Structures are given as C-alpha cells and as structure tokens.
Amino acid sequence: MSDLLLPLAIVVPILAATLPLLLGRRYDRIGWPIAAATAVSLVGIAAWIARTVFVVGAPTEYGIVHELGGWQRPYGIELVADELSAALVVLVALVAAGTLVLSRVIGPRGNAFYSGYLLLTGGLMGITLTGDLFNLFVFLEIVGLTTYALVAADRSGASAYASIKYLIVGTVGASLYLIGVGYTFLATGSLNMIDLQSAIAGVGYGDPLIRAGYAFIVVGLSLKIAVFPLHVWQPDAYQRAPDAVTAFIAALVSTSAAYALLRITYTVFTVEFLAANDAITNAMLLAAGVSILVGSALAAMQSDLKRLFAYSSVAQFGMIVAAIALANETALLGGIVHLLGHGLLKFGLFLAVALLAYGYGARRVADLASLARRAPYLSGAFVVLGLALVGIPPSVGLLGKWYIALGAVRAAGSGDPAGLGIAAVMLASTLFTLAYVARVIEQLYFAGADPGPGDAGSSASVADAPTQPNASTQSDAPAQPDGGHTGARDVPTGAFVVLVVVTLAAVGLGFAGFAAADLFEPFLGRMI
C-alpha cells in the first residue's frame, strides 16, 4: 500500500500546478492556498515514506518499489524509494514548504509563479524517486524548464539574461546526459536502473559504449551540478532570481543533479565499474579538486552576498563529486551527509540573505556594516549557518566534510595518492570559507559603521525582532526589479521562524554522526 505514495509524491504537485492557472481566471489569489495545501500534503507523504523505509522496514531489498501499470522490470517503469531517496524526498518536501512561507511575504506571488513552483517540486520528486534512466531525463527537463522560468519571474532584463544563459548551458547538459543514456541502452538494451546493474556487468566494464555512456552522463550532470568550469550559469542565476526562488533552487536543483550522479554511479554502473576504470575516476577526482579550490577562491573574492554563496556551492559540490569518485564507504557516507546538509545550509543562508535584503536592504557584504546592532537574532542565525558552512563543530557542515576527508585519507592509505590531494584541497577550501564567513562576521559586528539617514536600511522604525503575523500586510511597498525594496521594513515572523528551525537543525544534526551511519548502513552495504 505504501508504494502508492511514490507516484502520489510526483503526480499531486504536477496536477496541482495546473490549478492556479485554470482557476486564476476567476480567483486572482488562488495560487498560494493551492500551493500551501499541496506542500502540506507532500510533507505528510514524505514523512510516511521515510517512516516506512527507516522505521518499519522496506518491503523489498531495494526499498519501496512501485511498478507503474503493473509492468515489471526491465520493460515497465519503476519508482523506488530506498534510504537515500527517502532522505531526499524529506528534504525536498520541507524546503518546498519553507519556500512557500518566504514567498508569501516577499514574493513572487502570482498564480503563474505558484504553478511553476509546484511543477518544479513535482520534477524534483520525480528525479528522487524514478528507477529509470530515461524518465530521469524527463524529470531533469521538467526541473530545468521550470527553473529557467522561475529565475526570470521578476521579468527584469538581468534575470532574463541569467535565465537564457542557464537555458543554454542546461540544454547542453541535458543533451549530453541523453547521449550517455543512448550509448548505455545500445550496449545493454535496458533503461531500468536495477536491471542495468547485471546488464552492464554482462557486457563488461571495459566496453567502449559503456565507458562513453558513463562519461557523457557525468559531464552532462556536472553541467547541472555546476562543477568548475561548467558552473558559469549558477552565479548569475542565483543573483538575478527573486530571493525566494534563489533559496529554493540553491537548496534543491543542483542537489538533485548531484543525487542523480550518485544514484547512477552506484546503482547503475556500480563500484566495480569505478574500480575497473581508473582513468575515469582520476579525471573526476581532478575536476572535483579544481572545483573545490577555484570555487572557494572565487567565493572569497565576491562582494555580493548571493554570488558569494553561489561560488561557495561550486566548491561544496566539488566535495560531493570527489566523495562519489573515491568509491569507499566512508567517503560515500560523507557525500550523502554533505549532499543533504549542504541543501539545508544553502536554504538557510539564502533565506537569511533574503530577509536581510527585505528588512534592511542589505545585498552586499558592505551593506552588513553593524547590522547586528539592529538585527541581533537574524544576524546571529546568519552567522551560525555561515560557521556551519565552514565546518565549525557541532554542525552538519563538519559532519559531511569529516567523512569525505576521512574517506580521502583512507583511499590514500590504500594506495590512491589522489586521496591526499582531495584532503589537501578540502583543507584549503575550509580556510577560504573561513575567510569569507569571517568577513561577513566582521561587517555585522565590528565594522563600526553607523549608516546615515539616507542609507538603505537605516530607518529607525525597523524592528529588531520579527513582527506579528500582520507583517505580510506590509508587503505593498515598492519593489526593486531584483526583489528588494526601496525602504526598510520589518522581518516577517513566519519566515524568521523557518530560519530559526533551519539553524537549529544545522547545529543539531552535527551530533548525528553515528545515527547517519546507522541510517544509511543498508544503502552503503548494497553499494560498496
């Protein structure tokens, strides 16, 4: 019975996406109630899937499996929820609900936005739950097309340019992925992920079509993950998108692509394929190492807060790709924890940036000067999340990095010198991250600036703490094209509460190292 929840997690938001547009002809503000009801139902579905997988026990060795139309593999289409995908489903559902709370106040609010939001949520659920390579491509396209539209939701020229750049790069990535799937299908005759395990082993891990297929898939997904130098779309898209859209896509879009790479590598091609193809794994480790180092250095050079954390993502996803290529149990556990933790941290950081921009007009590091005096709670949450990104204990940021670095050292101990290189660039990346987070802290607490009455965000009427629920009624002030506002205003209570919950979760999960190892042990046992 629980397997019926898998198609519902995809179909419910996709069908709901049509309602704001259809009913919008009669009801101008119907989008948010539909999106809210859908988001709440998805949280319930995600909780039930997680309960079945982690508490009750999955009904099959692969987890919860649903065969669409009753057609069995390899010809039928399957949806699968194991330990990894169940954790991603929970992350998608919670971040989607949190984004809705934020967009309620700061926008966008039109029915078209809520249709795009629901379609994107359905696509993300599809990526997480599909057990088929071609359907993964379909869901990647749904996510890509809706993300292009949402980035340009404020209809400014800058956001349209960022959206077009993302469209071009994303289309190239999707095309390369599809070519890789085509090569794999030619070699094996199957698209089902579980069936491909044995099919690829039967063809041989050294088969040219299999190698080419995996290489195309890795490059295609790397474009969507935004690994250096394939990251060019990400800083502009994050900076120019409306703030609520940035928080949503920064937490989930590249995360879902990285999940797809991990899933395909270990469920479809398997660790034996990586062991048999040193050239491919070494190339992935080299690209990941460069992405970690260059992404961190570029982040340290930024003055715009959104671009700073966008380049930070380039480095963090480099660590996840390195964890995938290291191909040992410790590094893979670190990659999974960092994948989930990074999604949570980036949602919290971009949520804080959105509230700082909404309440105080702060969009650049220099705008934060002495802001902690007027916004101690918001600034405190922002700093805690920044320190978690560095990896200061206790935090989920430390947990993921620790396991990846430990896995890299163990790989070096097993005779793979690339492991030492990954450990070294992770240390350098941590120092860069500490540098730009320290710059933010210095501005917030020690800059000593006292903005004059003409500066944005200097109004004495700005509240230090969140307002009561009627804050949402203050959202009629003139908005700038980038989603900011010309005047200072109070921080909305609902979004602030979400930020506090995310901050507490980022710290609390830092104590969950052994629990994470226990939760994902069945998955790791099947993959390694």
Coordinates of C-alpha atoms in Angstrom, one line a residue:
M1 CA 0.0 0.0 0.0
S2 CA 2.8 2.4 0.9
D3 CA 4.2 2.1 -2.7
L4 CA 1.2 4.1 -3.9
L5 CA 2.7 7.1 -2.1
L6 CA 5.6 7.2 -4.6
P7 CA 3.5 8.1 -7.7
L8 CA 1.4 10.4 -5.5
A9 CA 4.5 12.4 -4.4
I10 CA 5.1 13.2 -8.1
V11 CA 1.6 13.4 -9.5
V12 CA 0.0 15.5 -6.8
P13 CA 2.2 18.6 -7.3
I14 CA 2.3 18.3 -11.1
L15 CA -1.6 18.1 -11.3
A16 CA -1.9 20.9 -8.7
A17 CA 0.4 23.0 -10.9
T18 CA -2.4 23.3 -13.4
L19 CA -5.0 24.7 -10.9
P20 CA -3.6 28.2 -10.3
L21 CA -3.6 28.9 -14.0
L22 CA -7.1 27.3 -14.6
L23 CA -8.8 28.8 -11.5
G24 CA -6.8 32.1 -11.8
R25 CA -9.2 33.3 -14.4
R26 CA -11.8 33.6 -11.7
Y27 CA -9.8 33.9 -8.5
D28 CA -6.8 36.2 -8.5
R29 CA -5.1 34.9 -5.4
I30 CA -5.9 31.2 -5.6
G31 CA -2.3 30.2 -6.2
W32 CA -1.0 30.3 -2.6
P33 CA -3.8 28.3 -1.0
I34 CA -3.4 25.6 -3.6
A35 CA 0.4 25.6 -3.2
A36 CA 0.1 25.5 0.6
A37 CA -2.3 22.6 0.6
T38 CA -0.1 20.7 -1.8
A39 CA 3.1 21.4 0.2
V40 CA 1.4 20.2 3.5
S41 CA 0.3 17.0 1.8
L42 CA 3.8 16.4 0.4
V43 CA 5.3 16.8 3.9
G44 CA 2.9 14.1 5.1
I45 CA 3.7 11.8 2.1
A46 CA 7.4 12.3 2.6
A47 CA 7.1 11.6 6.4
W48 CA 5.2 8.3 5.7
I49 CA 7.8 7.2 3.1
A50 CA 10.6 7.9 5.5
R51 CA 8.8 6.1 8.3
T52 CA 8.3 3.0 6.1
V53 CA 12.0 3.0 4.9
F54 CA 13.8 3.9 8.2
V55 CA 11.4 2.6 10.9
V56 CA 9.0 0.0 9.7
G57 CA 11.3 -1.6 7.1
A58 CA 11.1 -1.5 3.3
P59 CA 9.1 -4.4 1.7
T60 CA 11.9 -5.3 -0.8
E61 CA 15.7 -5.5 -0.7
Y62 CA 15.7 -2.3 -2.9
G63 CA 13.3 -0.4 -0.7
I64 CA 9.7 0.6 -1.6
V65 CA 9.2 -0.3 -5.3
H66 CA 6.1 0.7 -7.3
E67 CA 5.6 -0.7 -10.8
L68 CA 3.6 1.7 -12.9
G69 CA 0.7 -0.1 -14.6
G70 CA 1.8 -3.4 -13.1
W71 CA 4.6 -3.8 -15.7
Q72 CA 7.7 -5.5 -14.3
R73 CA 11.3 -4.6 -15.0
P74 CA 13.0 -4.3 -17.4
Y75 CA 10.1 -3.2 -19.6
G76 CA 8.0 -1.4 -17.0
I77 CA 8.7 1.9 -15.4
E78 CA 9.5 1.7 -11.7
L79 CA 9.6 4.2 -8.8
V80 CA 11.9 3.3 -6.0
A81 CA 12.4 4.7 -2.5
D82 CA 15.4 3.4 -0.6
E83 CA 17.3 5.1 2.3
L84 CA 19.0 7.7 0.0
S85 CA 15.9 8.7 -2.0
A86 CA 13.7 8.7 1.1
A87 CA 16.0 11.2 2.8
L88 CA 16.0 13.4 -0.4
V89 CA 12.2 13.3 -0.5
V90 CA 12.0 14.6 3.0
L91 CA 14.5 17.4 2.2
V92 CA 12.5 18.4 -1.0
A93 CA 9.2 18.4 0.9
L94 CA 10.5 20.5 3.8
V95 CA 12.4 23.0 1.7
A96 CA 9.4 23.4 -0.6
A97 CA 7.2 24.2 2.4
G98 CA 9.7 26.6 3.8
T99 CA 10.0 28.4 0.5
L100 CA 6.2 28.9 0.4
V101 CA 6.3 30.6 3.8
L102 CA 9.0 33.0 2.5
S103 CA 7.3 33.8 -0.8
R104 CA 4.1 34.5 1.0
V105 CA 5.7 37.8 2.2
I106 CA 8.5 38.7 -0.2
G107 CA 7.0 37.3 -3.4
P108 CA 6.7 36.4 -6.2
R109 CA 3.0 35.8 -5.6
G110 CA 1.3 35.5 -8.9
N111 CA -0.6 32.4 -10.0
A112 CA 2.0 31.7 -12.7
F113 CA 4.7 31.6 -10.0
Y114 CA 2.8 29.1 -7.9
S115 CA 2.2 26.9 -11.0
G116 CA 6.0 26.9 -11.7
Y117 CA 6.8 26.3 -8.1
L118 CA 4.5 23.2 -8.0
L119 CA 5.8 21.9 -11.3
L120 CA 9.4 22.3 -10.1
T121 CA 8.5 20.5 -6.8
G122 CA 7.0 17.6 -8.8
G123 CA 10.1 17.4 -11.1
L124 CA 12.4 17.2 -8.0
M125 CA 10.3 14.4 -6.5
G126 CA 10.5 12.6 -9.9
I127 CA 14.3 12.8 -10.0
T128 CA 14.5 11.5 -6.5
L129 CA 12.1 8.5 -6.9
T130 CA 12.5 7.3 -10.5
G131 CA 14.2 4.0 -11.2
D132 CA 14.6 4.5 -14.9
L133 CA 17.3 6.4 -16.8
F134 CA 15.1 7.9 -19.5
N135 CA 12.4 9.0 -17.0
L136 CA 15.2 10.7 -15.0
F137 CA 16.0 12.7 -18.2
V138 CA 12.3 13.7 -18.4
F139 CA 12.3 14.9 -14.8
L140 CA 15.6 16.7 -15.3
E141 CA 14.0 18.6 -18.2
I142 CA 10.9 19.4 -16.1
V143 CA 13.1 20.8 -13.4
G144 CA 15.3 22.7 -15.9
L145 CA 12.5 24.3 -17.8
T146 CA 10.6 25.4 -14.7
T147 CA 13.8 26.7 -13.1
Y148 CA 14.6 28.8 -16.3
A149 CA 11.1 30.4 -16.0
L150 CA 11.3 31.0 -12.2
V151 CA 14.7 32.7 -12.5
A152 CA 13.1 35.2 -14.8
A153 CA 10.0 35.5 -12.7
D154 CA 10.5 39.2 -11.9
R155 CA 10.7 40.0 -15.7
S156 CA 13.8 42.2 -15.4
G157 CA 16.4 42.3 -18.2
A158 CA 19.1 40.9 -15.9
S159 CA 17.1 38.0 -14.7
A160 CA 16.1 37.2 -18.3
Y161 CA 19.7 37.2 -19.4
A162 CA 20.6 34.9 -16.4
S163 CA 17.7 32.6 -17.4
I164 CA 18.8 32.4 -21.0
K165 CA 22.4 31.6 -20.0
Y166 CA 21.0 28.8 -17.7
L167 CA 18.7 27.6 -20.5
I168 CA 21.6 27.2 -23.0
V169 CA 24.0 25.5 -20.6
G170 CA 21.3 23.4 -19.1
T171 CA 20.2 22.2 -22.5
V172 CA 23.7 21.2 -23.4
G173 CA 23.9 19.3 -20.1
A174 CA 20.6 17.5 -20.8
S175 CA 21.7 16.6 -24.3
L176 CA 25.0 15.1 -23.1
Y177 CA 23.1 13.1 -20.5
L178 CA 20.7 11.8 -23.1
I179 CA 23.6 10.8 -25.4
G180 CA 25.1 8.9 -22.5
V181 CA 21.8 7.1 -21.8
G182 CA 21.6 6.3 -25.5
Y183 CA 25.1 4.7 -25.5
T184 CA 24.2 2.7 -22.4
F185 CA 20.9 1.5 -23.9
L186 CA 22.7 0.4 -27.1
A187 CA 25.2 -1.7 -25.1
T188 CA 22.6 -3.3 -22.8
G189 CA 19.1 -2.9 -24.2
S190 CA 17.8 -1.7 -20.8
L191 CA 16.9 1.6 -19.1
N192 CA 15.9 0.2 -15.7
M193 CA 18.5 1.1 -13.1
I194 CA 18.3 -2.1 -11.2
D195 CA 18.3 -4.3 -14.3
L196 CA 21.3 -2.3 -15.7
Q197 CA 23.5 -3.5 -12.8
S198 CA 23.6 -7.0 -14.1
A199 CA 23.4 -6.0 -17.8
I200 CA 26.4 -3.7 -17.6
A201 CA 28.4 -6.4 -15.7
G202 CA 27.4 -8.9 -18.5
V203 CA 28.6 -6.5 -21.3
G204 CA 31.8 -5.7 -19.4
Y205 CA 33.1 -2.7 -17.5
G206 CA 35.7 -2.0 -20.2
D207 CA 33.2 -1.9 -23.1
P208 CA 33.7 1.3 -25.1
L209 CA 30.0 2.1 -25.3
I210 CA 29.6 1.6 -21.5
R211 CA 32.6 3.9 -20.8
A212 CA 31.4 6.5 -23.3
G213 CA 27.9 6.3 -21.9
Y214 CA 29.1 7.0 -18.3
A215 CA 31.4 9.8 -19.4
F216 CA 28.7 11.6 -21.2
I217 CA 26.3 11.2 -18.3
V218 CA 28.9 12.5 -15.8
V219 CA 29.7 15.6 -18.0
G220 CA 26.0 16.3 -18.6
L221 CA 25.1 16.1 -14.9
S222 CA 28.2 18.1 -14.0
L223 CA 26.8 21.0 -16.0
K224 CA 23.6 20.9 -14.0
I225 CA 25.5 20.4 -10.7
A226 CA 27.7 23.4 -11.6
V227 CA 31.2 21.9 -11.1
F228 CA 34.0 24.2 -12.3
P229 CA 34.5 25.1 -15.1
L230 CA 30.9 24.1 -16.0
H231 CA 29.4 26.4 -13.4
V232 CA 29.0 29.6 -15.5
W233 CA 25.2 29.7 -15.2
Q234 CA 25.0 29.4 -11.5
P235 CA 26.2 32.8 -10.1
D236 CA 24.1 34.8 -12.4
A237 CA 21.0 32.6 -11.9
Y238 CA 21.3 32.8 -8.1
Q239 CA 22.0 36.5 -8.1
R240 CA 19.3 37.6 -10.5
A241 CA 16.4 35.3 -9.5
P242 CA 13.8 36.6 -7.0
D243 CA 15.0 35.9 -3.4
A244 CA 12.5 33.2 -2.7
V245 CA 13.4 31.4 -6.0
T246 CA 17.1 31.6 -5.2
A247 CA 16.6 29.9 -1.8
F248 CA 14.5 27.2 -3.4
I249 CA 16.8 26.4 -6.4
A250 CA 20.1 26.8 -4.4
A251 CA 18.9 24.2 -1.9
L252 CA 17.5 21.6 -4.3
V253 CA 18.2 22.0 -8.1
S254 CA 21.9 21.2 -8.1
T255 CA 21.4 18.9 -5.2
S256 CA 19.0 16.8 -7.2
A257 CA 21.5 16.6 -10.1
A258 CA 24.3 15.6 -7.7
Y259 CA 21.9 12.9 -6.3
A260 CA 21.3 11.7 -9.8
L261 CA 25.1 11.3 -10.4
L262 CA 25.5 9.4 -7.1
R263 CA 22.5 7.2 -7.9
I264 CA 23.6 6.4 -11.4
T265 CA 27.2 5.8 -10.4
Y266 CA 26.5 3.3 -7.6
T267 CA 23.1 1.8 -8.5
V268 CA 23.6 1.5 -12.3
F269 CA 27.3 1.3 -13.1
T270 CA 28.4 0.1 -9.6
V271 CA 31.6 0.5 -7.7
E272 CA 33.2 -2.4 -9.7
F273 CA 32.9 -0.1 -12.8
L274 CA 34.8 2.6 -11.0
A275 CA 37.5 0.1 -9.9
A276 CA 37.9 -1.1 -13.4
N277 CA 38.3 2.4 -14.9
D278 CA 41.0 4.3 -13.1
A279 CA 41.2 7.0 -15.8
I280 CA 37.6 8.0 -15.4
T281 CA 37.8 8.1 -11.6
N282 CA 41.1 10.1 -11.7
A283 CA 39.5 12.6 -14.1
M284 CA 36.5 13.0 -11.8
L285 CA 38.8 13.5 -8.8
L286 CA 40.9 16.0 -10.7
A287 CA 37.8 18.0 -11.8
A288 CA 36.4 17.8 -8.2
G289 CA 39.7 19.0 -6.7
V290 CA 39.9 22.0 -9.1
S291 CA 36.2 22.8 -8.4
I292 CA 36.8 22.8 -4.6
L293 CA 39.8 25.1 -4.8
V294 CA 38.7 27.5 -7.5
G295 CA 35.1 27.7 -6.3
S296 CA 36.3 28.6 -2.8
A297 CA 38.8 31.2 -4.1
L298 CA 36.2 32.8 -6.3
A299 CA 33.7 32.9 -3.4
A300 CA 36.3 34.7 -1.2
M301 CA 36.6 37.4 -3.9
Q302 CA 32.9 38.3 -4.1
S303 CA 31.2 41.3 -2.6
D304 CA 27.6 40.4 -3.5
L305 CA 26.1 38.0 -0.9
K306 CA 24.2 35.9 -3.4
R307 CA 27.2 35.5 -5.7
L308 CA 29.4 34.7 -2.7
F309 CA 27.3 31.7 -1.7
A310 CA 26.8 30.7 -5.3
Y311 CA 30.5 30.2 -5.8
S312 CA 30.6 28.5 -2.4
S313 CA 28.2 25.9 -3.9
V314 CA 30.7 25.3 -6.7
A315 CA 33.3 24.2 -4.1
Q316 CA 30.8 22.2 -1.9
F317 CA 29.5 20.2 -4.9
G318 CA 33.1 19.5 -5.9
M319 CA 33.5 17.8 -2.5
I320 CA 30.4 15.6 -3.2
V321 CA 31.7 14.6 -6.7
A322 CA 35.1 13.7 -5.0
A323 CA 33.2 11.6 -2.5
I324 CA 31.5 9.7 -5.3
A325 CA 34.7 9.1 -7.2
L326 CA 36.7 8.0 -4.1
A327 CA 34.5 4.9 -4.1
N328 CA 34.9 3.8 -0.5
E329 CA 32.2 3.5 2.2
T330 CA 33.4 6.4 4.4
A331 CA 33.7 8.9 1.6
L332 CA 30.3 7.8 0.2
L333 CA 28.7 8.3 3.6
G334 CA 30.3 11.7 3.7
G335 CA 29.0 12.5 0.3
I336 CA 25.4 11.6 1.3
V337 CA 25.6 13.6 4.5
H338 CA 27.1 16.6 2.7
L339 CA 24.5 16.4 0.0
L340 CA 21.7 16.7 2.5
G341 CA 23.5 19.1 4.8
H342 CA 24.5 21.4 2.0
G343 CA 21.0 21.6 0.8
L344 CA 19.8 22.5 4.3
L345 CA 22.6 25.1 4.8
K346 CA 22.1 26.8 1.5
F347 CA 18.4 27.1 2.0
G348 CA 19.1 28.7 5.4
L349 CA 21.8 31.0 4.1
F350 CA 19.8 32.3 1.1
L351 CA 16.7 32.6 3.4
A352 CA 18.8 34.8 5.7
V353 CA 20.1 36.8 2.8
A354 CA 16.5 37.3 1.5
L355 CA 15.4 38.5 5.0
L356 CA 18.4 40.9 5.3
A357 CA 17.5 42.3 1.8
Y358 CA 13.8 42.5 2.6
G359 CA 14.2 44.1 6.0
Y360 CA 17.3 46.1 5.8
G361 CA 18.2 46.5 2.1
A362 CA 21.5 44.6 2.6
R363 CA 22.6 42.7 -0.6
R364 CA 26.3 43.2 -0.4
V365 CA 28.9 42.4 2.3
A366 CA 29.5 46.1 2.8
D367 CA 25.7 46.6 3.5
L368 CA 26.0 44.5 6.6
A369 CA 28.1 47.0 8.5
S370 CA 27.0 47.0 12.1
L371 CA 23.6 45.4 11.2
A372 CA 23.9 43.1 14.2
R373 CA 23.0 46.0 16.4
R374 CA 19.6 46.4 14.8
A375 CA 19.0 42.7 13.9
P376 CA 20.8 40.6 16.6
Y377 CA 18.7 37.5 16.1
L378 CA 18.7 37.5 12.3
S379 CA 22.4 38.2 12.2
G380 CA 23.1 35.5 14.8
A381 CA 21.2 32.9 12.7
F382 CA 23.1 34.0 9.6
V383 CA 26.5 33.7 11.4
V384 CA 25.7 30.3 12.8
L385 CA 24.8 29.0 9.4
G386 CA 27.9 30.5 7.9
L387 CA 30.1 28.8 10.6
A388 CA 28.3 25.6 9.8
L389 CA 29.3 26.0 6.2
V390 CA 32.9 26.4 7.3
G391 CA 32.6 23.2 9.3
I392 CA 32.8 24.6 12.8
P393 CA 31.5 21.9 15.3
P394 CA 28.9 21.0 16.1
S395 CA 27.3 21.3 12.7
V396 CA 26.1 19.2 9.8
G397 CA 28.7 21.0 7.7
L398 CA 31.5 19.4 9.7
L399 CA 29.9 16.0 9.6
G400 CA 29.9 15.7 5.8
K401 CA 33.3 17.2 5.3
W402 CA 34.8 15.0 8.1
Y403 CA 33.6 11.8 6.5
I404 CA 34.7 12.8 3.0
A405 CA 38.2 13.9 4.2
L406 CA 38.5 10.6 6.3
G407 CA 37.5 8.6 3.2
A408 CA 40.1 10.5 1.1
V409 CA 42.8 9.7 3.6
R410 CA 41.8 6.1 3.7
A411 CA 41.9 6.0 -0.1
A412 CA 45.4 7.4 0.1
G413 CA 46.3 4.7 2.6
S414 CA 45.0 2.1 0.2
G415 CA 47.5 3.3 -2.5
D416 CA 45.5 6.1 -4.2
P417 CA 47.6 9.3 -4.0
A418 CA 44.7 11.3 -5.3
G419 CA 43.1 10.9 -1.9
L420 CA 45.8 13.1 -0.3
G421 CA 45.2 15.7 -2.9
I422 CA 41.5 15.8 -2.2
A423 CA 42.2 16.1 1.6
A424 CA 44.6 18.9 0.9
V425 CA 42.2 21.0 -1.2
M426 CA 39.4 20.4 1.3
L427 CA 41.7 21.9 4.0
A428 CA 42.4 24.9 1.7
S429 CA 38.7 25.3 0.9
T430 CA 37.9 25.4 4.6
L431 CA 40.4 28.2 5.1
F432 CA 38.9 30.1 2.2
T433 CA 35.4 29.5 3.6
L434 CA 36.5 30.7 7.0
A435 CA 38.0 33.9 5.3
Y436 CA 34.8 35.0 3.6
V437 CA 32.5 34.0 6.5
A438 CA 34.8 35.9 8.9
R439 CA 34.5 38.9 6.5
V440 CA 30.7 38.7 6.9
I441 CA 31.0 38.5 10.7
E442 CA 33.4 41.4 10.8
Q443 CA 31.0 43.5 8.9
L444 CA 28.0 42.5 11.0
Y445 CA 29.6 43.0 14.4
F446 CA 32.8 45.0 14.2
A447 CA 32.6 47.3 11.2
G448 CA 31.5 50.2 13.4
A449 CA 29.6 51.9 10.7
D450 CA 26.5 54.0 11.6
P451 CA 24.5 54.4 8.4
G452 CA 23.2 57.8 7.9
P453 CA 19.5 58.6 7.5
G454 CA 19.7 58.5 3.7
D455 CA 21.2 55.0 3.5
A456 CA 19.1 52.0 2.7
G457 CA 18.1 50.0 5.7
S458 CA 18.8 52.8 8.2
S459 CA 15.3 53.6 9.2
A460 CA 14.9 53.7 13.0
S461 CA 11.5 52.2 12.6
V462 CA 12.9 48.9 11.6
A463 CA 12.2 46.2 14.2
D464 CA 15.0 44.1 15.6
A465 CA 12.8 41.1 16.0
P466 CA 10.2 39.5 13.8
T467 CA 6.8 41.1 13.6
Q468 CA 3.4 39.7 14.3
P469 CA 1.5 37.9 11.5
N470 CA 0.2 41.2 10.1
A471 CA 3.7 41.7 8.7
S472 CA 2.5 40.2 5.5
T473 CA 0.3 43.2 5.0
Q474 CA 3.3 45.5 4.8
S475 CA 4.5 43.9 1.6
D476 CA 2.9 46.5 -0.7
A477 CA 5.9 48.9 -0.6
P478 CA 7.5 49.5 -4.0
A479 CA 9.8 46.6 -5.0
Q480 CA 13.0 46.8 -6.9
P481 CA 13.5 44.7 -10.0
D482 CA 15.7 42.3 -8.1
G483 CA 13.1 41.6 -5.5
G484 CA 14.5 44.1 -2.9
H485 CA 12.7 47.2 -1.6
T486 CA 13.5 50.9 -1.5
G487 CA 12.6 51.2 2.1
A488 CA 13.4 49.3 5.3
R489 CA 10.7 47.1 6.8
D490 CA 10.1 44.5 9.5
V491 CA 11.2 40.9 9.3
P492 CA 8.2 38.6 8.7
T493 CA 7.6 36.3 11.6
G494 CA 6.8 33.1 9.6
A495 CA 10.0 33.3 7.5
F496 CA 12.1 34.1 10.6
V497 CA 10.7 31.1 12.4
V498 CA 11.6 28.9 9.4
L499 CA 15.2 30.4 9.6
V500 CA 15.5 29.6 13.3
V501 CA 14.3 26.0 12.7
V502 CA 16.8 25.5 9.9
T503 CA 19.6 27.0 12.0
L504 CA 18.8 24.7 15.0
A505 CA 18.6 21.7 12.6
A506 CA 22.0 22.6 11.1
V507 CA 23.5 22.6 14.6
G508 CA 21.6 19.6 15.9
L509 CA 22.4 17.3 13.0
G510 CA 26.1 17.9 13.9
F511 CA 25.5 15.4 16.8
A512 CA 24.0 12.8 14.5
G513 CA 27.2 11.3 13.0
F514 CA 26.6 7.8 14.4
A515 CA 22.9 8.0 13.6
A516 CA 23.6 8.9 10.0
A517 CA 26.0 5.9 9.7
D518 CA 23.3 3.6 11.1
L519 CA 20.5 5.0 8.9
F520 CA 22.5 4.7 5.6
E521 CA 24.3 1.4 6.5
P522 CA 21.8 -0.7 4.5
F523 CA 22.3 1.5 1.4
L524 CA 26.1 1.6 1.8
G525 CA 26.1 -2.2 2.2
R526 CA 24.4 -2.7 -1.1
M527 CA 26.5 -0.1 -3.0
I528 CA 30.1 -0.8 -1.7

